[in-house]
Amino acid sequence: DTGVSQNPRHKITKRGQNVTFRCDPISEHNRLYWYRQTLGQGPEFLTYFQNEAQLEKSRLLSDRFSAERPKGSFSTLEIQRTEQGDSAMYLCASTPLWTGEGEQYFGPGTRLTVT
Amino acid sequence: SQQGEEDPQALSIQEGENATMNCSYKTSINNLQWYRQNSGRGLVHLILIRSNEREKHSGRLRVTLDTSKKSSSLLITASRAADTASYFCATEDYGGATNKLIFGTGTLLAVQP
């Protein structure tokens, strides 16, 4: 049973560069979430997909951020013109459409460092 | 934004002792969940308690929920060095359609062997 996978696990980039992260959810999980976690804090919600539809975006997701889930399977999160404040752990989670329990399954995260 | 505070922010105990951490939240809830995060990694779901439940057990974990005080506690009994991690409470976005989670600030638990 494969869990949620994320690539890359670590990314170091220079300020102003674009970066793209990938999340592969658990097979047949309709719901996919992106969260961002800064040092010493809990994760904060960024965006939500139900199948291929992006149904909610946090105000944390500025215009420089874009997320897609083109075929309702894997998802990508792109950050354009990165800033030092974008340095964080980016977490992806998935659940079936009907969990009955609310548990989310998290990937290992992508740690972004902007220099 | 974070859902609320967790208390204490950090806790250091000896192996075999019990660890208790507390979580307060701000809004009405459907359920409250606890997650564990080992250093620099993703989160692992530990236990979920519904809003109409007051206490729940799972192995060495005991969770209580007081909706009148908007608070929950997580007790880990007979702690082990492997329990060293950050622990987060999380609530689902009440009334929302996405079931997104709103996390607390976390408690960093260190269990000394």
mmCIF file with all atom_site columns, C-alpha atoms in Angstrom:
data_model
loop_
_atom_site.group_PDB
_atom_site.id
_atom_site.type_symbol
_atom_site.label_atom_id
_atom_site.label_alt_id
_atom_site.label_comp_id
_atom_site.label_asym_id
_atom_site.label_entity_id
_atom_site.label_seq_id
_atom_site.pdbx_PDB_ins_code
_atom_site.Cartn_x
_atom_site.Cartn_y
_atom_site.Cartn_z
_atom_site.occupancy
_atom_site.B_iso_or_equiv
_atom_site.pdbx_formal_charge
_atom_site.auth_seq_id
_atom_site.auth_comp_id
_atom_site.auth_asym_id
_atom_site.auth_atom_id
_atom_site.pdbx_PDB_model_num
ATOM 1   C CA . ASP A 1 1   ? 0.000   0.000  0.000   1.00 0.00 ? 1   ASP A CA 1
ATOM 2   C CA . THR A 1 2   ? 1.738   3.120  -1.190  1.00 0.00 ? 2   THR A CA 1
ATOM 3   C CA . GLY A 1 3   ? 1.093   6.314  0.688   1.00 0.00 ? 3   GLY A CA 1
ATOM 4   C CA . VAL A 1 4   ? 1.170   9.901  -0.480  1.00 0.00 ? 4   VAL A CA 1
ATOM 5   C CA . SER A 1 5   ? 4.433   10.754 -2.192  1.00 0.00 ? 5   SER A CA 1
ATOM 6   C CA . GLN A 1 6   ? 5.969   14.159 -2.817  1.00 0.00 ? 6   GLN A CA 1
ATOM 7   C CA . ASN A 1 7   ? 8.850   15.232 -4.995  1.00 0.00 ? 7   ASN A CA 1
ATOM 8   C CA . PRO A 1 8   ? 11.338  16.647 -4.578  1.00 0.00 ? 8   PRO A CA 1
ATOM 9   C CA . ARG A 1 9   ? 11.887  16.193 -0.860  1.00 0.00 ? 9   ARG A CA 1
ATOM 10  C CA . HIS A 1 10  ? 14.185  19.186 -0.692  1.00 0.00 ? 10  HIS A CA 1
ATOM 11  C CA . LYS A 1 11  ? 14.562  22.176 -2.968  1.00 0.00 ? 11  LYS A CA 1
ATOM 12  C CA . ILE A 1 12  ? 17.026  25.026 -2.647  1.00 0.00 ? 12  ILE A CA 1
ATOM 13  C CA . THR A 1 13  ? 16.480  27.908 -5.002  1.00 0.00 ? 13  THR A CA 1
ATOM 14  C CA . LYS A 1 14  ? 17.562  31.473 -5.417  1.00 0.00 ? 14  LYS A CA 1
ATOM 15  C CA . ARG A 1 15  ? 15.184  34.324 -4.874  1.00 0.00 ? 15  ARG A CA 1
ATOM 16  C CA . GLY A 1 16  ? 13.290  35.124 -8.043  1.00 0.00 ? 16  GLY A CA 1
ATOM 17  C CA . GLN A 1 17  ? 13.392  31.617 -9.483  1.00 0.00 ? 17  GLN A CA 1
ATOM 18  C CA . ASN A 1 18  ? 10.326  29.482 -10.165 1.00 0.00 ? 18  ASN A CA 1
ATOM 19  C CA . VAL A 1 19  ? 9.848   26.124 -8.479  1.00 0.00 ? 19  VAL A CA 1
ATOM 20  C CA . THR A 1 20  ? 7.364   23.306 -8.972  1.00 0.00 ? 20  THR A CA 1
ATOM 21  C CA . PHE A 1 21  ? 6.464   20.554 -6.536  1.00 0.00 ? 21  PHE A CA 1
ATOM 22  C CA . ARG A 1 22  ? 4.594   17.359 -7.253  1.00 0.00 ? 22  ARG A CA 1
ATOM 23  C CA . CYS A 1 23  ? 2.228   15.350 -5.095  1.00 0.00 ? 23  CYS A CA 1
ATOM 24  C CA . ASP A 1 24  ? 0.994   11.845 -5.879  1.00 0.00 ? 24  ASP A CA 1
ATOM 25  C CA . PRO A 1 25  ? -1.961  11.036 -3.618  1.00 0.00 ? 25  PRO A CA 1
ATOM 26  C CA . ILE A 1 26  ? -3.119  7.612  -2.578  1.00 0.00 ? 26  ILE A CA 1
ATOM 27  C CA . SER A 1 27  ? -4.768  5.950  -5.538  1.00 0.00 ? 27  SER A CA 1
ATOM 28  C CA . GLU A 1 28  ? -8.503  6.666  -5.801  1.00 0.00 ? 28  GLU A CA 1
ATOM 29  C CA . HIS A 1 29  ? -8.415  9.433  -3.210  1.00 0.00 ? 29  HIS A CA 1
ATOM 30  C CA . ASN A 1 30  ? -10.631 12.132 -4.646  1.00 0.00 ? 30  ASN A CA 1
ATOM 31  C CA . ARG A 1 31  ? -9.682  14.879 -2.220  1.00 0.00 ? 31  ARG A CA 1
ATOM 32  C CA . LEU A 1 32  ? -6.260  16.506 -2.273  1.00 0.00 ? 32  LEU A CA 1
ATOM 33  C CA . TYR A 1 33  ? -4.962  19.266 -0.015  1.00 0.00 ? 33  TYR A CA 1
ATOM 34  C CA . TRP A 1 34  ? -1.862  21.423 0.050   1.00 0.00 ? 34  TRP A CA 1
ATOM 35  C CA . TYR A 1 35  ? -0.612  22.904 3.322   1.00 0.00 ? 35  TYR A CA 1
ATOM 36  C CA . ARG A 1 36  ? 2.370   25.055 4.193   1.00 0.00 ? 36  ARG A CA 1
ATOM 37  C CA . GLN A 1 37  ? 4.275   24.743 7.442   1.00 0.00 ? 37  GLN A CA 1
ATOM 38  C CA . THR A 1 38  ? 6.857   27.224 8.689   1.00 0.00 ? 38  THR A CA 1
ATOM 39  C CA . LEU A 1 39  ? 9.321   26.475 11.434  1.00 0.00 ? 39  LEU A CA 1
ATOM 40  C CA . GLY A 1 40  ? 7.724   26.024 14.828  1.00 0.00 ? 40  GLY A CA 1
ATOM 41  C CA . GLN A 1 41  ? 4.184   26.329 13.522  1.00 0.00 ? 41  GLN A CA 1
ATOM 42  C CA . GLY A 1 42  ? 1.399   23.974 12.597  1.00 0.00 ? 42  GLY A CA 1
ATOM 43  C CA . PRO A 1 43  ? 0.489   23.439 8.945   1.00 0.00 ? 43  PRO A CA 1
ATOM 44  C CA . GLU A 1 44  ? -1.722  26.043 7.299   1.00 0.00 ? 44  GLU A CA 1
ATOM 45  C CA . PHE A 1 45  ? -4.172  25.264 4.532   1.00 0.00 ? 45  PHE A CA 1
ATOM 46  C CA . LEU A 1 46  ? -3.316  26.484 1.044   1.00 0.00 ? 46  LEU A CA 1
ATOM 47  C CA . THR A 1 47  ? -5.709  24.873 -1.412  1.00 0.00 ? 47  THR A CA 1
ATOM 48  C CA . TYR A 1 48  ? -8.103  21.988 -1.989  1.00 0.00 ? 48  TYR A CA 1
ATOM 49  C CA . PHE A 1 49  ? -8.970  19.829 -5.001  1.00 0.00 ? 49  PHE A CA 1
ATOM 50  C CA . GLN A 1 50  ? -11.882 17.505 -5.417  1.00 0.00 ? 50  GLN A CA 1
ATOM 51  C CA . ASN A 1 51  ? -10.894 15.380 -8.367  1.00 0.00 ? 51  ASN A CA 1
ATOM 52  C CA . GLU A 1 52  ? -9.575  17.893 -10.916 1.00 0.00 ? 52  GLU A CA 1
ATOM 53  C CA . ALA A 1 53  ? -11.555 20.868 -9.614  1.00 0.00 ? 53  ALA A CA 1
ATOM 54  C CA . GLN A 1 54  ? -9.820  23.386 -7.382  1.00 0.00 ? 54  GLN A CA 1
ATOM 55  C CA . LEU A 1 55  ? -12.622 24.276 -4.998  1.00 0.00 ? 55  LEU A CA 1
ATOM 56  C CA . GLU A 1 56  ? -10.921 26.424 -2.398  1.00 0.00 ? 56  GLU A CA 1
ATOM 57  C CA . LYS A 1 57  ? -7.853  28.614 -2.169  1.00 0.00 ? 57  LYS A CA 1
ATOM 58  C CA . SER A 1 58  ? -6.542  30.261 0.966   1.00 0.00 ? 58  SER A CA 1
ATOM 59  C CA . ARG A 1 59  ? -5.660  33.927 0.950   1.00 0.00 ? 59  ARG A CA 1
ATOM 60  C CA . LEU A 1 60  ? -2.169  32.671 1.750   1.00 0.00 ? 60  LEU A CA 1
ATOM 61  C CA . LEU A 1 61  ? -2.022  31.581 -1.882  1.00 0.00 ? 61  LEU A CA 1
ATOM 62  C CA . SER A 1 62  ? -0.854  34.761 -3.546  1.00 0.00 ? 62  SER A CA 1
ATOM 63  C CA . ASP A 1 63  ? -0.865  35.343 -7.294  1.00 0.00 ? 63  ASP A CA 1
ATOM 64  C CA . ARG A 1 64  ? 2.619   33.862 -7.454  1.00 0.00 ? 64  ARG A CA 1
ATOM 65  C CA . PHE A 1 65  ? 1.245   30.475 -6.441  1.00 0.00 ? 65  PHE A CA 1
ATOM 66  C CA . SER A 1 66  ? -0.655  28.173 -8.752  1.00 0.00 ? 66  SER A CA 1
ATOM 67  C CA . ALA A 1 67  ? -1.809  24.620 -8.247  1.00 0.00 ? 67  ALA A CA 1
ATOM 68  C CA . GLU A 1 68  ? -3.208  22.111 -10.674 1.00 0.00 ? 68  GLU A CA 1
ATOM 69  C CA . ARG A 1 69  ? -4.579  18.608 -10.684 1.00 0.00 ? 69  ARG A CA 1
ATOM 70  C CA . PRO A 1 70  ? -5.164  18.076 -14.382 1.00 0.00 ? 70  PRO A CA 1
ATOM 71  C CA . LYS A 1 71  ? -6.472  14.516 -14.433 1.00 0.00 ? 71  LYS A CA 1
ATOM 72  C CA . GLY A 1 72  ? -7.673  14.243 -10.900 1.00 0.00 ? 72  GLY A CA 1
ATOM 73  C CA . SER A 1 73  ? -4.658  12.188 -9.906  1.00 0.00 ? 73  SER A CA 1
ATOM 74  C CA . PHE A 1 74  ? -1.321  13.887 -9.161  1.00 0.00 ? 74  PHE A CA 1
ATOM 75  C CA . SER A 1 75  ? -1.099  17.572 -8.350  1.00 0.00 ? 75  SER A CA 1
ATOM 76  C CA . THR A 1 76  ? 1.531   20.248 -8.857  1.00 0.00 ? 76  THR A CA 1
ATOM 77  C CA . LEU A 1 77  ? 2.173   23.409 -6.892  1.00 0.00 ? 77  LEU A CA 1
ATOM 78  C CA . GLU A 1 78  ? 4.187   26.108 -8.626  1.00 0.00 ? 78  GLU A CA 1
ATOM 79  C CA . ILE A 1 79  ? 5.667   29.176 -7.020  1.00 0.00 ? 79  ILE A CA 1
ATOM 80  C CA . GLN A 1 80  ? 6.809   31.910 -9.356  1.00 0.00 ? 80  GLN A CA 1
ATOM 81  C CA . ARG A 1 81  ? 9.396   34.553 -8.484  1.00 0.00 ? 81  ARG A CA 1
ATOM 82  C CA . THR A 1 82  ? 10.181  32.944 -5.159  1.00 0.00 ? 82  THR A CA 1
ATOM 83  C CA . GLU A 1 83  ? 10.800  35.106 -2.114  1.00 0.00 ? 83  GLU A CA 1
ATOM 84  C CA . GLN A 1 84  ? 12.642  34.285 1.084   1.00 0.00 ? 84  GLN A CA 1
ATOM 85  C CA . GLY A 1 85  ? 9.323   34.250 2.889   1.00 0.00 ? 85  GLY A CA 1
ATOM 86  C CA . ASP A 1 86  ? 8.300   31.261 0.783   1.00 0.00 ? 86  ASP A CA 1
ATOM 87  C CA . SER A 1 87  ? 10.824  29.105 2.628   1.00 0.00 ? 87  SER A CA 1
ATOM 88  C CA . ALA A 1 88  ? 8.746   26.434 4.337   1.00 0.00 ? 88  ALA A CA 1
ATOM 89  C CA . MET A 1 89  ? 7.688   22.809 4.264   1.00 0.00 ? 89  MET A CA 1
ATOM 90  C CA . TYR A 1 90  ? 4.966   22.185 1.695   1.00 0.00 ? 90  TYR A CA 1
ATOM 91  C CA . LEU A 1 91  ? 2.749   19.265 2.636   1.00 0.00 ? 91  LEU A CA 1
ATOM 92  C CA . CYS A 1 92  ? 0.258   17.385 0.531   1.00 0.00 ? 92  CYS A CA 1
ATOM 93  C CA . ALA A 1 93  ? -2.562  15.261 1.923   1.00 0.00 ? 93  ALA A CA 1
ATOM 94  C CA . SER A 1 94  ? -5.330  13.168 0.436   1.00 0.00 ? 94  SER A CA 1
ATOM 95  C CA . THR A 1 95  ? -8.538  11.479 1.524   1.00 0.00 ? 95  THR A CA 1
ATOM 96  C CA . PRO A 1 96  ? -11.329 9.558  -0.148  1.00 0.00 ? 96  PRO A CA 1
ATOM 97  C CA . LEU A 1 97  ? -14.365 11.644 -0.993  1.00 0.00 ? 97  LEU A CA 1
ATOM 98  C CA . TRP A 1 98  ? -16.255 10.059 1.824   1.00 0.00 ? 98  TRP A CA 1
ATOM 99  C CA . THR A 1 99  ? -13.987 9.179  4.723   1.00 0.00 ? 99  THR A CA 1
ATOM 100 C CA . GLY A 1 100 ? -16.546 9.072  7.454   1.00 0.00 ? 100 GLY A CA 1
ATOM 101 C CA . GLU A 1 101 ? -13.734 9.906  9.819   1.00 0.00 ? 101 GLU A CA 1
ATOM 102 C CA . GLY A 1 102 ? -11.971 12.975 8.500   1.00 0.00 ? 102 GLY A CA 1
ATOM 103 C CA . GLU A 1 103 ? -8.472  11.517 8.707   1.00 0.00 ? 103 GLU A CA 1
ATOM 104 C CA . GLN A 1 104 ? -6.062  12.960 6.153   1.00 0.00 ? 104 GLN A CA 1
ATOM 105 C CA . TYR A 1 105 ? -3.067  11.057 4.821   1.00 0.00 ? 105 TYR A CA 1
ATOM 106 C CA . PHE A 1 106 ? 0.007   13.221 4.533   1.00 0.00 ? 106 PHE A CA 1
ATOM 107 C CA . GLY A 1 107 ? 3.041   12.949 2.336   1.00 0.00 ? 107 GLY A CA 1
ATOM 108 C CA . PRO A 1 108 ? 6.580   13.504 3.647   1.00 0.00 ? 108 PRO A CA 1
ATOM 109 C CA . GLY A 1 109 ? 6.603   17.092 2.412   1.00 0.00 ? 109 GLY A CA 1
ATOM 110 C CA . THR A 1 110 ? 8.863   19.186 0.235   1.00 0.00 ? 110 THR A CA 1
ATOM 111 C CA . ARG A 1 111 ? 11.189  21.492 2.144   1.00 0.00 ? 111 ARG A CA 1
ATOM 112 C CA . LEU A 1 112 ? 11.822  24.684 0.200   1.00 0.00 ? 112 LEU A CA 1
ATOM 113 C CA . THR A 1 113 ? 14.727  26.963 1.019   1.00 0.00 ? 113 THR A CA 1
ATOM 114 C CA . VAL A 1 114 ? 14.933  30.273 -0.820  1.00 0.00 ? 114 VAL A CA 1
ATOM 115 C CA . THR A 1 115 ? 18.345  31.934 -0.616  1.00 0.00 ? 115 THR A CA 1
ATOM 116 C CA . SER B 2 1   ? -4.461  31.118 10.646  1.00 0.00 ? 1   SER B CA 1
ATOM 117 C CA . GLN B 2 2   ? -3.944  28.677 13.473  1.00 0.00 ? 2   GLN B CA 1
ATOM 118 C CA . GLN B 2 3   ? -6.908  27.210 15.259  1.00 0.00 ? 3   GLN B CA 1
ATOM 119 C CA . GLY B 2 4   ? -5.570  27.744 18.718  1.00 0.00 ? 4   GLY B CA 1
ATOM 120 C CA . GLU B 2 5   ? -2.850  27.203 21.193  1.00 0.00 ? 5   GLU B CA 1
ATOM 121 C CA . GLU B 2 6   ? -1.290  24.028 22.421  1.00 0.00 ? 6   GLU B CA 1
ATOM 122 C CA . ASP B 2 7   ? 0.138   23.769 25.846  1.00 0.00 ? 7   ASP B CA 1
ATOM 123 C CA . PRO B 2 8   ? 2.883   23.254 26.703  1.00 0.00 ? 8   PRO B CA 1
ATOM 124 C CA . GLN B 2 9   ? 4.923   24.351 23.704  1.00 0.00 ? 9   GLN B CA 1
ATOM 125 C CA . ALA B 2 10  ? 7.632   21.914 24.739  1.00 0.00 ? 10  ALA B CA 1
ATOM 126 C CA . LEU B 2 11  ? 7.733   18.985 27.138  1.00 0.00 ? 11  LEU B CA 1
ATOM 127 C CA . SER B 2 12  ? 10.651  16.846 28.256  1.00 0.00 ? 12  SER B CA 1
ATOM 128 C CA . ILE B 2 13  ? 10.080  13.635 30.201  1.00 0.00 ? 13  ILE B CA 1
ATOM 129 C CA . GLN B 2 14  ? 11.819  10.388 31.037  1.00 0.00 ? 14  GLN B CA 1
ATOM 130 C CA . GLU B 2 15  ? 10.994  7.121  29.350  1.00 0.00 ? 15  GLU B CA 1
ATOM 131 C CA . GLY B 2 16  ? 8.146   5.373  31.125  1.00 0.00 ? 16  GLY B CA 1
ATOM 132 C CA . GLU B 2 17  ? 6.506   8.579  32.327  1.00 0.00 ? 17  GLU B CA 1
ATOM 133 C CA . ASN B 2 18  ? 3.189   9.866  31.042  1.00 0.00 ? 18  ASN B CA 1
ATOM 134 C CA . ALA B 2 19  ? 2.949   12.898 28.782  1.00 0.00 ? 19  ALA B CA 1
ATOM 135 C CA . THR B 2 20  ? -0.053  15.191 28.681  1.00 0.00 ? 20  THR B CA 1
ATOM 136 C CA . MET B 2 21  ? -0.557  17.939 26.153  1.00 0.00 ? 21  MET B CA 1
ATOM 137 C CA . ASN B 2 22  ? -3.484  20.279 25.806  1.00 0.00 ? 22  ASN B CA 1
ATOM 138 C CA . CYS B 2 23  ? -5.159  21.987 22.899  1.00 0.00 ? 23  CYS B CA 1
ATOM 139 C CA . SER B 2 24  ? -7.614  24.845 22.775  1.00 0.00 ? 24  SER B CA 1
ATOM 140 C CA . TYR B 2 25  ? -9.632  25.774 19.733  1.00 0.00 ? 25  TYR B CA 1
ATOM 141 C CA . LYS B 2 26  ? -11.804 28.672 18.727  1.00 0.00 ? 26  LYS B CA 1
ATOM 142 C CA . THR B 2 27  ? -14.750 27.517 16.654  1.00 0.00 ? 27  THR B CA 1
ATOM 143 C CA . SER B 2 28  ? -17.477 24.891 16.713  1.00 0.00 ? 28  SER B CA 1
ATOM 144 C CA . ILE B 2 29  ? -16.213 21.526 15.540  1.00 0.00 ? 29  ILE B CA 1
ATOM 145 C CA . ASN B 2 30  ? -17.327 18.268 13.957  1.00 0.00 ? 30  ASN B CA 1
ATOM 146 C CA . ASN B 2 31  ? -14.353 16.440 15.343  1.00 0.00 ? 31  ASN B CA 1
ATOM 147 C CA . LEU B 2 32  ? -10.877 17.003 16.714  1.00 0.00 ? 32  LEU B CA 1
ATOM 148 C CA . GLN B 2 33  ? -7.864  15.047 15.559  1.00 0.00 ? 33  GLN B CA 1
ATOM 149 C CA . TRP B 2 34  ? -4.340  14.568 16.837  1.00 0.00 ? 34  TRP B CA 1
ATOM 150 C CA . TYR B 2 35  ? -1.356  14.130 14.564  1.00 0.00 ? 35  TYR B CA 1
ATOM 151 C CA . ARG B 2 36  ? 2.288   13.322 15.211  1.00 0.00 ? 36  ARG B CA 1
ATOM 152 C CA . GLN B 2 37  ? 5.178   14.726 13.225  1.00 0.00 ? 37  GLN B CA 1
ATOM 153 C CA . ASN B 2 38  ? 8.678   13.381 13.488  1.00 0.00 ? 38  ASN B CA 1
ATOM 154 C CA . SER B 2 39  ? 11.454  15.875 12.882  1.00 0.00 ? 39  SER B CA 1
ATOM 155 C CA . GLY B 2 40  ? 11.112  17.436 9.450   1.00 0.00 ? 40  GLY B CA 1
ATOM 156 C CA . ARG B 2 41  ? 8.624   14.914 8.113   1.00 0.00 ? 41  ARG B CA 1
ATOM 157 C CA . GLY B 2 42  ? 4.958   14.570 7.253   1.00 0.00 ? 42  GLY B CA 1
ATOM 158 C CA . LEU B 2 43  ? 2.171   14.122 9.734   1.00 0.00 ? 43  LEU B CA 1
ATOM 159 C CA . VAL B 2 44  ? 0.729   10.837 10.913  1.00 0.00 ? 44  VAL B CA 1
ATOM 160 C CA . HIS B 2 45  ? -2.841  10.629 12.143  1.00 0.00 ? 45  HIS B CA 1
ATOM 161 C CA . LEU B 2 46  ? -3.105  9.305  15.700  1.00 0.00 ? 46  LEU B CA 1
ATOM 162 C CA . ILE B 2 47  ? -6.694  9.546  16.824  1.00 0.00 ? 47  ILE B CA 1
ATOM 163 C CA . LEU B 2 48  ? -9.978  11.315 16.118  1.00 0.00 ? 48  LEU B CA 1
ATOM 164 C CA . ILE B 2 49  ? -12.659 12.242 18.628  1.00 0.00 ? 49  ILE B CA 1
ATOM 165 C CA . ARG B 2 50  ? -16.094 13.407 17.539  1.00 0.00 ? 50  ARG B CA 1
ATOM 166 C CA . SER B 2 51  ? -17.808 16.414 19.040  1.00 0.00 ? 51  SER B CA 1
ATOM 167 C CA . ASN B 2 52  ? -20.348 14.197 20.829  1.00 0.00 ? 52  ASN B CA 1
ATOM 168 C CA . GLU B 2 53  ? -17.651 12.086 22.471  1.00 0.00 ? 53  GLU B CA 1
ATOM 169 C CA . ARG B 2 54  ? -15.892 12.974 25.693  1.00 0.00 ? 54  ARG B CA 1
ATOM 170 C CA . GLU B 2 55  ? -13.101 10.431 25.827  1.00 0.00 ? 55  GLU B CA 1
ATOM 171 C CA . LYS B 2 56  ? -11.442 7.975  23.495  1.00 0.00 ? 56  LYS B CA 1
ATOM 172 C CA . HIS B 2 57  ? -8.637  5.467  23.832  1.00 0.00 ? 57  HIS B CA 1
ATOM 173 C CA . SER B 2 58  ? -6.262  3.919  21.336  1.00 0.00 ? 58  SER B CA 1
ATOM 174 C CA . GLY B 2 59  ? -3.415  1.815  22.659  1.00 0.00 ? 59  GLY B CA 1
ATOM 175 C CA . ARG B 2 60  ? -1.307  4.067  24.878  1.00 0.00 ? 60  ARG B CA 1
ATOM 176 C CA . LEU B 2 61  ? -3.238  7.157  23.794  1.00 0.00 ? 61  LEU B CA 1
ATOM 177 C CA . ARG B 2 62  ? -6.129  8.729  25.625  1.00 0.00 ? 62  ARG B CA 1
ATOM 178 C CA . VAL B 2 63  ? -7.915  11.770 24.282  1.00 0.00 ? 63  VAL B CA 1
ATOM 179 C CA . THR B 2 64  ? -10.495 13.882 26.061  1.00 0.00 ? 64  THR B CA 1
ATOM 180 C CA . LEU B 2 65  ? -12.699 16.583 24.629  1.00 0.00 ? 65  LEU B CA 1
ATOM 181 C CA . ASP B 2 66  ? -14.561 19.340 26.447  1.00 0.00 ? 66  ASP B CA 1
ATOM 182 C CA . THR B 2 67  ? -16.638 21.241 23.939  1.00 0.00 ? 67  THR B CA 1
ATOM 183 C CA . SER B 2 68  ? -17.923 23.663 26.579  1.00 0.00 ? 68  SER B CA 1
ATOM 184 C CA . LYS B 2 69  ? -14.357 24.804 27.189  1.00 0.00 ? 69  LYS B CA 1
ATOM 185 C CA . LYS B 2 70  ? -13.277 24.263 23.574  1.00 0.00 ? 70  LYS B CA 1
ATOM 186 C CA . SER B 2 71  ? -10.354 22.187 24.716  1.00 0.00 ? 71  SER B CA 1
ATOM 187 C CA . SER B 2 72  ? -8.860  18.732 24.304  1.00 0.00 ? 72  SER B CA 1
ATOM 188 C CA . SER B 2 73  ? -6.039  16.820 25.888  1.00 0.00 ? 73  SER B CA 1
ATOM 189 C CA . LEU B 2 74  ? -3.835  14.000 24.658  1.00 0.00 ? 74  LEU B CA 1
ATOM 190 C CA . LEU B 2 75  ? -2.300  11.627 27.177  1.00 0.00 ? 75  LEU B CA 1
ATOM 191 C CA . ILE B 2 76  ? 0.479   9.264  26.165  1.00 0.00 ? 76  ILE B CA 1
ATOM 192 C CA . THR B 2 77  ? 1.087   6.645  28.810  1.00 0.00 ? 77  THR B CA 1
ATOM 193 C CA . ALA B 2 78  ? 4.341   4.779  29.453  1.00 0.00 ? 78  ALA B CA 1
ATOM 194 C CA . SER B 2 79  ? 6.228   6.952  26.989  1.00 0.00 ? 79  SER B CA 1
ATOM 195 C CA . ARG B 2 80  ? 9.067   5.633  24.865  1.00 0.00 ? 80  ARG B CA 1
ATOM 196 C CA . ALA B 2 81  ? 11.992  7.357  23.208  1.00 0.00 ? 81  ALA B CA 1
ATOM 197 C CA . ALA B 2 82  ? 10.261  6.688  19.884  1.00 0.00 ? 82  ALA B CA 1
ATOM 198 C CA . ASP B 2 83  ? 7.411   8.976  21.005  1.00 0.00 ? 83  ASP B CA 1
ATOM 199 C CA . THR B 2 84  ? 9.758   11.945 20.616  1.00 0.00 ? 84  THR B CA 1
ATOM 200 C CA . ALA B 2 85  ? 8.015   14.156 18.069  1.00 0.00 ? 85  ALA B CA 1
ATOM 201 C CA . SER B 2 86  ? 5.801   17.197 17.637  1.00 0.00 ? 86  SER B CA 1
ATOM 202 C CA . TYR B 2 87  ? 2.137   16.682 18.344  1.00 0.00 ? 87  TYR B CA 1
ATOM 203 C CA . PHE B 2 88  ? -0.596  18.766 16.726  1.00 0.00 ? 88  PHE B CA 1
ATOM 204 C CA . CYS B 2 89  ? -4.302  18.986 17.279  1.00 0.00 ? 89  CYS B CA 1
ATOM 205 C CA . ALA B 2 90  ? -6.456  19.798 14.294  1.00 0.00 ? 90  ALA B CA 1
ATOM 206 C CA . THR B 2 91  ? -10.110 20.527 13.690  1.00 0.00 ? 91  THR B CA 1
ATOM 207 C CA . GLU B 2 92  ? -12.054 20.297 10.487  1.00 0.00 ? 92  GLU B CA 1
ATOM 208 C CA . ASP B 2 93  ? -13.367 23.514 9.039   1.00 0.00 ? 93  ASP B CA 1
ATOM 209 C CA . TYR B 2 94  ? -16.811 23.491 10.612  1.00 0.00 ? 94  TYR B CA 1
ATOM 210 C CA . GLY B 2 95  ? -19.618 23.868 8.120   1.00 0.00 ? 95  GLY B CA 1
ATOM 211 C CA . GLY B 2 96  ? -17.259 23.939 5.184   1.00 0.00 ? 96  GLY B CA 1
ATOM 212 C CA . ALA B 2 97  ? -17.449 21.618 2.247   1.00 0.00 ? 97  ALA B CA 1
ATOM 213 C CA . THR B 2 98  ? -13.770 20.870 1.965   1.00 0.00 ? 98  THR B CA 1
ATOM 214 C CA . ASN B 2 99  ? -13.006 19.292 5.358   1.00 0.00 ? 99  ASN B CA 1
ATOM 215 C CA . LYS B 2 100 ? -9.741  21.213 5.422   1.00 0.00 ? 100 LYS B CA 1
ATOM 216 C CA . LEU B 2 101 ? -7.868  20.948 8.693   1.00 0.00 ? 101 LEU B CA 1
ATOM 217 C CA . ILE B 2 102 ? -7.026  23.843 10.960  1.00 0.00 ? 102 ILE B CA 1
ATOM 218 C CA . PHE B 2 103 ? -4.017  23.030 13.112  1.00 0.00 ? 103 PHE B CA 1
ATOM 219 C CA . GLY B 2 104 ? -2.810  24.198 16.471  1.00 0.00 ? 104 GLY B CA 1
ATOM 220 C CA . THR B 2 105 ? 0.714   25.387 17.112  1.00 0.00 ? 105 THR B CA 1
ATOM 221 C CA . GLY B 2 106 ? 1.974   22.049 18.370  1.00 0.00 ? 106 GLY B CA 1
ATOM 222 C CA . THR B 2 107 ? 3.736   20.558 21.379  1.00 0.00 ? 107 THR B CA 1
ATOM 223 C CA . LEU B 2 108 ? 7.306   19.359 21.013  1.00 0.00 ? 108 LEU B CA 1
ATOM 224 C CA . LEU B 2 109 ? 7.735   16.226 23.139  1.00 0.00 ? 109 LEU B CA 1
ATOM 225 C CA . ALA B 2 110 ? 11.176  14.895 24.019  1.00 0.00 ? 110 ALA B CA 1
ATOM 226 C CA . VAL B 2 111 ? 11.340  11.516 25.753  1.00 0.00 ? 111 VAL B CA 1
ATOM 227 C CA . GLN B 2 112 ? 14.716  10.893 27.335  1.00 0.00 ? 112 GLN B CA 1
ATOM 228 C CA . PRO B 2 113 ? 15.872  7.247  27.421  1.00 0.00 ? 113 PRO B CA 1
#
